[in-house]
Every structure is written in C-alpha cells, then in structure tokens.
Coordinates of C-alpha atoms in Angstrom, one line a residue:
M3 CA -24.5 -3.0 -3.4
I4 CA -27.1 -1.1 -1.3
S5 CA -28.4 -3.2 1.6
R6 CA -32.0 -2.8 2.6
D7 CA -31.4 -3.4 6.3
S8 CA -28.7 -2.5 8.8
I9 CA -26.7 -4.8 11.0
V10 CA -25.4 -4.4 14.5
A11 CA -23.0 -6.4 16.7
L12 CA -20.4 -6.2 19.4
S13 CA -17.1 -5.9 17.6
S14 CA -14.7 -5.9 20.5
G15 CA -13.6 -8.8 22.7
R16 CA -15.0 -11.0 25.5
L17 CA -17.0 -9.3 28.2
P18 CA -16.7 -7.9 30.8
A19 CA -14.0 -5.5 29.6
G20 CA -13.0 -1.9 30.2
V21 CA -14.5 -0.7 26.9
A22 CA -16.8 -2.4 24.4
V23 CA -17.2 -1.4 20.8
I24 CA -20.6 -1.8 19.2
R25 CA -20.7 -1.4 15.4
I26 CA -23.7 -0.7 13.1
S27 CA -23.7 -0.6 9.3
G28 CA -26.4 0.1 6.8
P29 CA -28.9 2.7 5.7
Q30 CA -30.4 3.2 9.2
T31 CA -27.1 4.0 10.7
R32 CA -27.4 7.8 10.6
F33 CA -30.9 7.7 12.1
V34 CA -29.8 5.4 14.9
V35 CA -26.8 7.8 15.8
E36 CA -29.0 10.9 15.7
T37 CA -31.6 9.2 18.0
I38 CA -29.3 7.6 20.5
S39 CA -26.7 10.4 20.6
G40 CA -29.2 13.3 20.7
G41 CA -28.1 14.6 17.4
M42 CA -25.6 14.0 14.6
V43 CA -21.9 13.9 15.2
K44 CA -19.0 15.2 13.0
D45 CA -17.7 12.6 10.5
R46 CA -14.8 10.5 11.7
V47 CA -14.4 12.4 15.0
A48 CA -14.9 10.6 18.3
V49 CA -17.5 12.6 20.3
L50 CA -18.4 12.0 24.0
R51 CA -22.2 11.8 24.3
R52 CA -24.9 10.7 26.8
L53 CA -26.5 7.7 25.0
R54 CA -30.3 7.4 25.4
A55 CA -33.0 4.9 24.2
P56 CA -35.8 6.4 22.1
D57 CA -37.9 6.6 25.3
G58 CA -35.3 8.9 26.9
T59 CA -33.8 6.2 29.2
V60 CA -30.1 6.8 29.7
L61 CA -28.1 3.8 28.4
D62 CA -24.5 4.9 29.1
H63 CA -22.0 7.7 28.5
G64 CA -19.6 6.9 25.7
L65 CA -17.9 7.8 22.5
V66 CA -19.7 7.9 19.1
V67 CA -17.8 7.8 15.8
F68 CA -19.6 8.0 12.4
F69 CA -18.0 6.9 9.1
P70 CA -20.2 7.9 6.1
G71 CA -20.2 5.6 3.1
P72 CA -18.7 4.8 0.8
A73 CA -15.5 5.8 2.6
S74 CA -16.0 3.2 5.4
F75 CA -15.0 -0.4 6.1
T76 CA -18.2 -1.9 4.6
G77 CA -18.8 0.9 2.0
E78 CA -22.0 1.8 3.8
D79 CA -22.7 4.3 6.6
V80 CA -21.0 2.8 9.6
A81 CA -21.0 4.0 13.3
E82 CA -19.3 2.8 16.4
F83 CA -20.4 3.2 20.0
H84 CA -17.6 2.9 22.5
V85 CA -19.3 2.1 25.8
H86 CA -18.4 0.6 29.2
G87 CA -17.7 -3.1 28.8
G88 CA -20.2 -4.5 31.3
R89 CA -22.5 -7.3 30.1
A90 CA -25.6 -5.4 31.1
V91 CA -24.6 -2.2 29.3
V92 CA -23.7 -4.1 26.1
A93 CA -26.9 -6.2 26.2
K94 CA -29.1 -3.1 26.6
M95 CA -27.3 -1.2 23.8
L96 CA -27.6 -4.1 21.4
E97 CA -31.3 -4.6 22.4
T98 CA -32.0 -0.9 21.9
I99 CA -30.3 -0.6 18.5
A100 CA -31.7 -3.9 17.1
G101 CA -35.2 -2.5 18.2
F102 CA -35.1 0.2 15.5
D103 CA -37.0 -0.6 12.3
G104 CA -34.7 -2.1 9.6
V105 CA -31.9 -3.0 12.1
R106 CA -31.0 -6.6 13.0
H107 CA -28.2 -8.5 14.7
A108 CA -25.3 -9.3 12.3
E109 CA -24.4 -12.9 11.2
P110 CA -20.8 -14.2 11.5
G111 CA -18.6 -12.3 9.0
E112 CA -21.4 -10.1 7.7
F113 CA -19.6 -6.8 8.1
T114 CA -16.7 -8.2 6.0
R115 CA -19.1 -9.8 3.5
R116 CA -20.6 -6.4 2.9
A117 CA -17.2 -4.9 2.5
F118 CA -16.4 -7.6 -0.2
L119 CA -19.8 -7.1 -2.0
N120 CA -19.2 -3.3 -2.1
G121 CA -15.7 -3.7 -3.5
K122 CA -13.8 -2.6 -0.4
V123 CA -11.8 -5.9 -0.2
D124 CA -11.4 -8.9 -2.5
L125 CA -11.6 -12.6 -1.4
V126 CA -7.9 -13.0 -0.7
E127 CA -7.8 -9.8 1.5
T128 CA -10.9 -11.1 3.2
E129 CA -9.2 -14.3 4.1
A130 CA -6.2 -12.4 5.3
L131 CA -8.4 -10.3 7.6
A132 CA -9.6 -13.6 9.2
D133 CA -6.0 -14.7 9.6
L134 CA -5.2 -11.3 11.2
V135 CA -8.0 -11.6 13.7
N136 CA -6.8 -15.1 14.6
A137 CA -3.1 -14.4 14.6
E138 CA -1.3 -15.6 17.7
T139 CA 2.4 -15.2 16.7
E140 CA 4.5 -12.5 15.1
A141 CA 5.0 -14.5 12.0
Q142 CA 1.2 -15.0 11.6
R143 CA 0.6 -11.3 12.1
R144 CA 3.2 -10.3 9.5
F145 CA 2.0 -12.8 7.0
A146 CA -1.7 -11.8 7.5
I147 CA -1.0 -8.0 7.3
Q148 CA 1.0 -8.4 4.1
N149 CA -1.9 -10.2 2.4
A150 CA -4.5 -7.9 3.9
E151 CA -2.7 -5.0 2.3
G152 CA -3.0 -6.7 -1.1
A153 CA 0.4 -8.3 -1.9
Q154 CA -1.1 -11.7 -2.6
S155 CA -4.0 -10.2 -4.6
E156 CA -1.7 -8.1 -6.7
L157 CA 0.4 -11.1 -7.7
Y158 CA -2.7 -13.1 -8.9
L159 CA -4.2 -10.1 -10.6
G160 CA -0.9 -9.4 -12.3
W161 CA -0.8 -12.9 -13.7
R162 CA -4.5 -12.6 -14.8
R163 CA -3.7 -9.3 -16.6
R164 CA -0.9 -10.9 -18.5
L165 CA -3.1 -13.8 -19.6
I166 CA -5.9 -11.4 -20.7
H167 CA -3.3 -9.5 -22.7
A168 CA -1.9 -12.7 -24.2
R169 CA -5.4 -13.8 -25.2
A170 CA -6.1 -10.5 -26.8
M171 CA -2.9 -10.6 -28.8
I172 CA -3.7 -14.2 -30.0
E173 CA -7.3 -13.3 -30.9
A174 CA -6.1 -10.2 -32.7
E175 CA -3.7 -12.3 -34.8
I176 CA -6.6 -14.7 -35.6
D177 CA -9.1 -12.0 -36.6
F178 CA -6.9 -9.4 -38.2
A179 CA -4.0 -11.3 -39.6
D180 CA -4.1 -9.3 -42.8
E181 CA -4.1 -5.9 -41.2
D182 CA -1.0 -3.8 -41.2
D183 CA -1.3 -2.5 -37.6
V184 CA -1.4 -6.0 -36.1
P185 CA 2.3 -7.1 -35.6
G186 CA 3.1 -10.3 -37.4
S187 CA 3.6 -13.4 -35.4
V188 CA 2.9 -12.2 -31.9
S189 CA 2.7 -15.8 -31.0
D190 CA 6.3 -16.3 -30.1
T191 CA 6.3 -13.5 -27.6
V192 CA 3.0 -14.5 -26.1
W193 CA 3.7 -18.2 -25.7
S194 CA 7.2 -17.4 -24.3
D195 CA 5.6 -15.3 -21.6
V196 CA 3.0 -18.0 -20.9
R197 CA 5.7 -20.6 -20.4
A198 CA 7.5 -18.3 -18.0
M199 CA 4.3 -17.8 -16.1
I200 CA 3.9 -21.6 -15.7
G201 CA 7.3 -21.7 -13.9
E202 CA 6.4 -18.7 -11.7
I203 CA 3.1 -20.3 -10.6
D204 CA 4.8 -23.7 -9.9
R205 CA 7.4 -21.9 -7.7
H206 CA 4.6 -20.1 -5.9
I207 CA 2.6 -23.3 -5.3
A208 CA 5.8 -24.9 -3.8
G209 CA 5.6 -22.2 -1.1
F210 CA 2.3 -23.5 0.3
R211 CA 4.0 -25.8 2.9
A212 CA 5.8 -22.8 4.3
A213 CA 2.5 -20.9 4.5
E214 CA 0.9 -23.8 6.3
I215 CA 3.7 -23.8 8.9
I216 CA 3.2 -20.0 9.4
R217 CA -0.5 -20.3 9.7
D218 CA -1.0 -23.7 11.4
G219 CA 2.3 -24.3 13.1
F220 CA 5.5 -26.4 12.9
E221 CA 4.8 -29.9 14.0
V222 CA 7.2 -31.4 16.5
V223 CA 6.7 -34.9 17.9
I224 CA 8.5 -36.4 20.9
L225 CA 9.3 -40.1 20.5
G226 CA 11.2 -42.6 22.7
A227 CA 11.0 -45.7 24.8
P228 CA 9.0 -45.7 28.0
N229 CA 10.7 -43.7 30.8
A230 CA 13.0 -42.0 28.3
G231 CA 12.0 -38.6 29.8
K232 CA 9.5 -37.6 27.1
S233 CA 6.7 -36.3 29.5
S234 CA 9.2 -34.6 31.7
L235 CA 10.6 -32.7 28.8
F236 CA 7.1 -32.0 27.5
N237 CA 6.1 -30.5 30.9
T238 CA 9.3 -28.4 31.0
L239 CA 8.7 -26.9 27.6
A240 CA 5.0 -26.4 28.3
R241 CA 5.9 -24.7 31.6
R242 CA 3.2 -26.7 33.4
D243 CA 2.3 -30.2 34.4
A244 CA 0.5 -31.1 31.2
A245 CA 1.5 -34.8 31.2
I246 CA 1.6 -37.3 34.1
V247 CA 5.1 -38.3 35.0
T248 CA 5.8 -41.6 36.9
D249 CA 8.4 -44.3 37.0
E250 CA 5.8 -46.8 35.7
P251 CA 6.3 -47.6 32.0
G252 CA 3.4 -46.8 29.7
T253 CA 2.0 -43.9 31.8
T254 CA 1.4 -41.8 28.7
R255 CA -1.2 -43.6 26.5
D256 CA -2.6 -40.8 24.3
L257 CA -1.3 -37.8 22.4
L258 CA -0.8 -34.6 24.4
E259 CA -0.3 -31.3 22.6
V260 CA 0.8 -27.8 23.6
T261 CA 1.6 -24.8 21.4
L262 CA 4.8 -22.9 21.8
D263 CA 5.9 -19.5 20.3
L264 CA 9.5 -19.9 19.2
Q265 CA 11.2 -17.0 17.3
G266 CA 7.7 -15.7 16.5
L267 CA 6.5 -18.9 15.0
R268 CA 3.8 -21.3 16.2
V269 CA 5.3 -24.7 17.1
R270 CA 3.0 -27.6 18.0
L271 CA 4.7 -30.0 20.4
T272 CA 3.2 -33.5 20.9
D273 CA 4.0 -36.0 23.7
T274 CA 3.4 -39.6 22.7
A275 CA 3.2 -43.1 24.3
G276 CA 6.5 -44.9 24.9
L277 CA 7.5 -47.2 22.0
R278 CA 8.1 -50.8 23.1
D279 CA 7.4 -54.4 22.1
A280 CA 4.6 -56.4 23.7
P281 CA 2.6 -53.6 25.2
G282 CA -0.9 -54.0 26.7
K283 CA -4.0 -53.6 24.5
I284 CA -4.7 -49.9 25.5
E285 CA -1.0 -49.0 25.4
A286 CA -0.7 -50.5 21.9
I287 CA -3.4 -48.1 20.6
G288 CA -1.3 -45.2 22.0
I289 CA 1.8 -46.5 20.3
E290 CA 0.0 -46.8 17.0
K291 CA -1.2 -43.2 17.4
A292 CA 2.4 -42.1 18.2
R293 CA 3.8 -43.7 15.0
A294 CA 1.0 -42.3 12.9
K295 CA 1.6 -38.8 14.3
A296 CA 5.4 -39.2 13.7
D297 CA 4.7 -39.9 10.0
R298 CA 3.1 -36.4 9.7
A299 CA 5.6 -34.4 11.7
D300 CA 7.9 -31.7 10.5
L301 CA 10.5 -32.7 13.2
L302 CA 11.0 -35.6 15.5
L303 CA 12.7 -35.4 18.9
F304 CA 13.9 -38.9 19.6
L305 CA 14.7 -39.2 23.3
Q306 CA 17.0 -41.9 24.8
D307 CA 17.8 -42.4 28.5
L308 CA 21.6 -42.0 28.7
V309 CA 21.7 -44.4 31.6
D310 CA 19.7 -47.1 30.0
P311 CA 19.3 -46.5 26.2
K312 CA 16.7 -48.6 24.5
D313 CA 16.1 -49.1 20.8
V314 CA 12.6 -48.5 19.5
G315 CA 13.0 -49.7 15.9
P316 CA 13.3 -47.5 12.8
L317 CA 12.1 -44.0 12.7
P318 CA 10.3 -42.5 9.7
A319 CA 13.1 -42.0 7.2
A320 CA 11.5 -39.0 5.5
I321 CA 11.1 -37.0 8.7
P322 CA 14.1 -35.0 10.1
A323 CA 15.0 -36.1 13.6
L324 CA 17.1 -34.8 16.5
R325 CA 18.6 -37.5 18.7
V326 CA 18.4 -36.3 22.3
G327 CA 20.1 -37.9 25.2
T328 CA 18.2 -37.4 28.5
K329 CA 18.9 -37.7 32.3
L330 CA 22.4 -36.2 31.9
D331 CA 22.4 -35.4 35.6
L332 CA 22.6 -39.2 36.4
L333 CA 26.0 -39.6 34.7
D334 CA 29.4 -38.8 36.1
E335 CA 31.5 -36.3 34.3
Q336 CA 33.5 -38.7 32.1
A337 CA 30.4 -40.6 31.1
A338 CA 28.6 -37.4 30.2
V339 CA 31.5 -36.4 27.9
D340 CA 31.5 -39.8 26.2
A341 CA 27.7 -39.7 25.7
T342 CA 27.8 -36.3 24.0
G343 CA 29.3 -37.6 20.8
H344 CA 26.5 -40.0 20.2
Y345 CA 23.6 -37.5 20.2
D346 CA 22.7 -34.2 18.6
L347 CA 21.9 -32.8 22.1
V348 CA 22.1 -34.0 25.6
I349 CA 19.9 -32.6 28.3
S350 CA 18.9 -32.8 31.9
V351 CA 15.4 -31.7 32.7
V352 CA 16.1 -31.8 36.4
E353 CA 19.0 -29.3 36.2
G354 CA 17.8 -27.5 33.0
T355 CA 21.0 -28.4 31.1
G356 CA 20.7 -28.3 27.4
V357 CA 17.0 -27.4 27.4
E358 CA 17.5 -23.8 26.0
A359 CA 19.8 -25.2 23.4
L360 CA 17.1 -27.7 22.4
L361 CA 14.5 -24.9 22.1
A362 CA 16.9 -22.8 20.1
E363 CA 17.5 -25.7 17.6
V364 CA 13.8 -26.4 17.2
G365 CA 13.1 -22.7 16.7
Q366 CA 15.8 -22.4 14.0
R367 CA 14.5 -25.5 12.2
A368 CA 11.0 -24.0 12.3
A369 CA 12.3 -20.7 10.9
R370 CA 14.1 -22.5 8.1
A371 CA 11.0 -24.5 7.2
A372 CA 8.8 -21.3 7.2
G373 CA 11.3 -19.4 5.0
N374 CA 11.0 -15.7 4.6
V375 CA 7.7 -14.5 6.2
A376 CA 7.8 -11.5 3.8
D377 CA 7.5 -13.8 0.7
V378 CA 4.2 -13.9 -1.0
L379 CA 2.8 -17.4 -0.5
P380 CA -0.5 -19.1 -1.2
S381 CA -2.3 -19.0 2.1
R382 CA -5.2 -21.4 1.4
L383 CA -5.6 -24.8 -0.1
R384 CA -8.3 -23.4 -2.4
H385 CA -5.6 -21.0 -3.8
V386 CA -3.3 -24.0 -4.5
E387 CA -6.1 -25.9 -6.2
L388 CA -7.1 -23.0 -8.4
L389 CA -3.4 -22.3 -9.2
G390 CA -3.0 -25.9 -10.2
E391 CA -6.0 -25.7 -12.5
T392 CA -4.5 -22.5 -14.0
N393 CA -1.3 -24.2 -14.8
R394 CA -3.1 -27.2 -16.3
H395 CA -4.9 -24.9 -18.7
L396 CA -1.6 -23.1 -19.5
L397 CA 0.1 -26.4 -20.2
G398 CA -2.8 -27.3 -22.5
A399 CA -2.3 -24.1 -24.3
T400 CA 1.4 -24.4 -24.8
S401 CA 2.0 -28.2 -25.1
D402 CA 0.0 -29.0 -28.3
Q403 CA 0.8 -26.5 -31.1
A404 CA -1.0 -28.7 -33.5
V405 CA -4.4 -27.5 -32.3
G406 CA -5.8 -24.3 -33.6
Q407 CA -5.1 -20.8 -32.1
E408 CA -8.8 -20.6 -31.2
L409 CA -8.5 -23.6 -28.8
R410 CA -5.3 -22.3 -27.3
A411 CA -6.9 -18.9 -26.7
E412 CA -9.8 -20.7 -25.0
E413 CA -7.3 -22.4 -22.6
L414 CA -5.9 -18.9 -21.8
R415 CA -9.4 -17.7 -21.0
L416 CA -10.0 -20.7 -18.6
A417 CA -6.7 -20.1 -16.9
A418 CA -7.5 -16.4 -16.4
D419 CA -10.9 -17.4 -15.0
R420 CA -9.3 -19.6 -12.4
L421 CA -7.0 -16.8 -11.2
G422 CA -10.1 -14.5 -11.1
R423 CA -11.8 -17.0 -8.8
I424 CA -9.0 -16.8 -6.3
V425 CA -9.6 -13.0 -5.7
G426 CA -13.3 -13.0 -6.4
A427 CA -13.1 -11.2 -9.8
V428 CA -15.5 -13.7 -11.3
D429 CA -18.5 -15.5 -9.9
V430 CA -17.7 -17.3 -6.6
E431 CA -21.1 -17.2 -4.9
D432 CA -20.7 -20.9 -3.8
L433 CA -17.6 -20.0 -1.8
L434 CA -18.9 -17.0 0.1
D435 CA -20.8 -18.8 2.9
V436 CA -17.8 -21.0 3.6
I437 CA -15.3 -18.1 3.7
F438 CA -17.3 -15.6 5.8
S439 CA -18.4 -18.3 8.3
Q440 CA -14.8 -18.2 9.6
F441 CA -15.3 -14.7 11.1
C442 CA -16.6 -13.8 14.5
I443 CA -20.0 -12.0 14.8
G444 CA -18.7 -8.4 14.9
K445 CA -16.4 -8.7 12.0

C-alpha cells in the first residue's frame, strides 16, 4: 500500500530527556531529510548534521538516519532525527516537519498500522509489539518478544495450511473420484489429521489462563479478621505506607492494590477490609468487596493473629489459600513453636521473620500458574474466541459423516477462515481501529 501522505511523531519516551527520537514515514520523507539536513544522508548510517528549518533557522544539532522502503519498519521511506530531548527542541522539530506539504502528525499506532498494511507484520505480531512496548516484567518481555518474532503466527498459519490442504484433498476426491492420479479414499487420512488438530487447538486454548497471568498478573488477595496484620504486611511487601495501619478495627474499608515483580512475573497484591460479623454500613460494603475480590483471586493469603486468632467463616473453596499466622514476635519461644504446626507460614512484620519465605512461596506459585514462558500461548481473548469457532467448525466437519463431503469441506473452509482472521490473512477491517488504538502516538 502506498500512502499519499507522510506522518511524523515523537517515538521516544517522556520529555525532557537526554535524547529524543522523531520519526517520519511516507513519500515526503526523503524531501524532508534533504531539506532539514542540508542534503541526503547515506542509507542506514547515522550521520551528525546541523538541522535547519526551510527558512534557514537552526533547529538543533543531531543524528539523522534514513531507511529506504520497502526495507523499513513501515515498508515506506522512514527517517529518524535524534535530537536533544528538551520540550522546546522537540516541539519546534515537530512543528517544522509537519509544516511540509503532505506531512501530518501521526495518530496512535499509525506507524505499526502502515507496517501491517504493507505486509511487514501480521495482526498477532502487531499485538505482540504492543505487549513488548508495555512489558514491565521479564516474563512479559520474553512472552512478547517470542510472539513478535512470529512463533504464535507460525502456529496458527501452520494449522491453516493443514486445513487448506485437507480441503483440497476432499474436493479433489469429490471432483476427480474417477481419475487414476487421485489417491483413493484420502478421507481417512484427512479426517484423522483434522481430529488430531482439534485436540491440539483445545490444548492451546487451555493455555490462555497462563498467558493472562503473564500479561495481566497473578492475583493475590489478603484476607483476615480486623487487626490480623493485613495492612502491615501489605505495606511491608509494597515497601511503602500504602495502607493506613491503626489498632482500631475496620480501618481498611476499600480495596488497595500494589504490583510486585516476583521471579520476573507480575503479581497484583490486594489488601482488603477485615472480615467480621455486624460491621457498620460503610465497612459492610468493604467486606462485600473483599469477598467478591477473593472469589476472582489466583491465591488467597489468609492471615490470623497468633495471639488472638479469629474465625471469619468459610473461604472460597475453589481458590488456593495460604494460612499465615501473624505477630509472631508477640509469642514466647514455646508458643511460637506450637503455632507453627497450625499454619503454612508464620511471620512477624515487626522483625521481618518469615516475610521472605512468604514472598518466595507466592513467587513459586505464580511461576507454576504461568507455566513455561517459552510455550506458545493464545495472548488475546479474540484469539481464544476465534480458535473456539475454528474447533466448532472442525467438530461439525468430523462429527456427522452422514452429510455430504461438500458440506464437510465447507466446514473446513470456515475453520481455515477463522484461523486466518487471527493473523489478518483474511478481511479484518473491523478489528484494526481497536487493535492499533492500543499503541502510543509514535509507534
């Protein structure tokens, strides 16, 4: 696709900064470089130039790099100006470049959208680039880079190629059943492979929860009676006073959340209101929120005061829980030994006892839930939905052998179409605005 206009944007981070990168893409790129740099620069070589506006005003001294299309990120002519990262410098550079005829400011994700339209990346790789830009943990980075390099796309395209081949064999058997060069009864081999593919897709879909944990985080909720030490532990793990801590029961009335990086995984830790009978009206709302949050957690930390343990009623049976005894520092040595056998872990926030062990246990559980980061997993709900539709069509093709081969071949076509929609190999215009709106302006 050849664009009629060029786009420009700041592609580096928040200003002010040591260096700012301004990117331009489109048919006017070469003219802009020649004008601002005082002449053309060598392809793919960073050159230091005095940068001037068309009226001769010096804008800055900086590096210029030119990437001729189609061997560029967008598939068009692309250039980057590496200038000093002051707000005034960047504003003047953007104003000057956007002042050229046929050049405008880019919309969110427009550089990546042009890369997709020009066949440089597919939709799955595009989504992975968004994940890579937003990655905060090592697991997120590794997961995103694997998909950005095409591992996920190759899996889906491989399934799609197998379905196209299967459909071709079935249709050949239908149309040329009497020909000698068409192998007799290819159906057994074809349908055997299709049934195997159904199992492969089901197993792949089952990995979506692990992908969610890698991308969005492992959800840990702290529960317990008032004054069980929940907020004190929360502040210790957050390494700041995120929650108010007092001796008055019911101090915490809303959900408080911090994000931790444990073993390279994102862990979302939530402090909740103390669970008790006959609370006040406002506190009751907090308790209701606490129980609702617990029902959606990946792990519960149920805290009990070792000195004065209180029962809070049943915990969600389906959610794994760690029973944690708190305020170990208030017990004598023998009482501390006796208490240990009744809990998974015992801790003292005041002395720091057991806190590292608790963090290690949460990190290990998060790692087990995330599985192997190197596995190819569905990274978006839309992938899961389309994979589910794929399998429904494959089941339709294999479950009712009473229908004609023509109808079964049509089910194969529909299944291949759904796989194509994941990577953008078939029409997905209605998805593009949603996908590319996730990007920042300069990407």
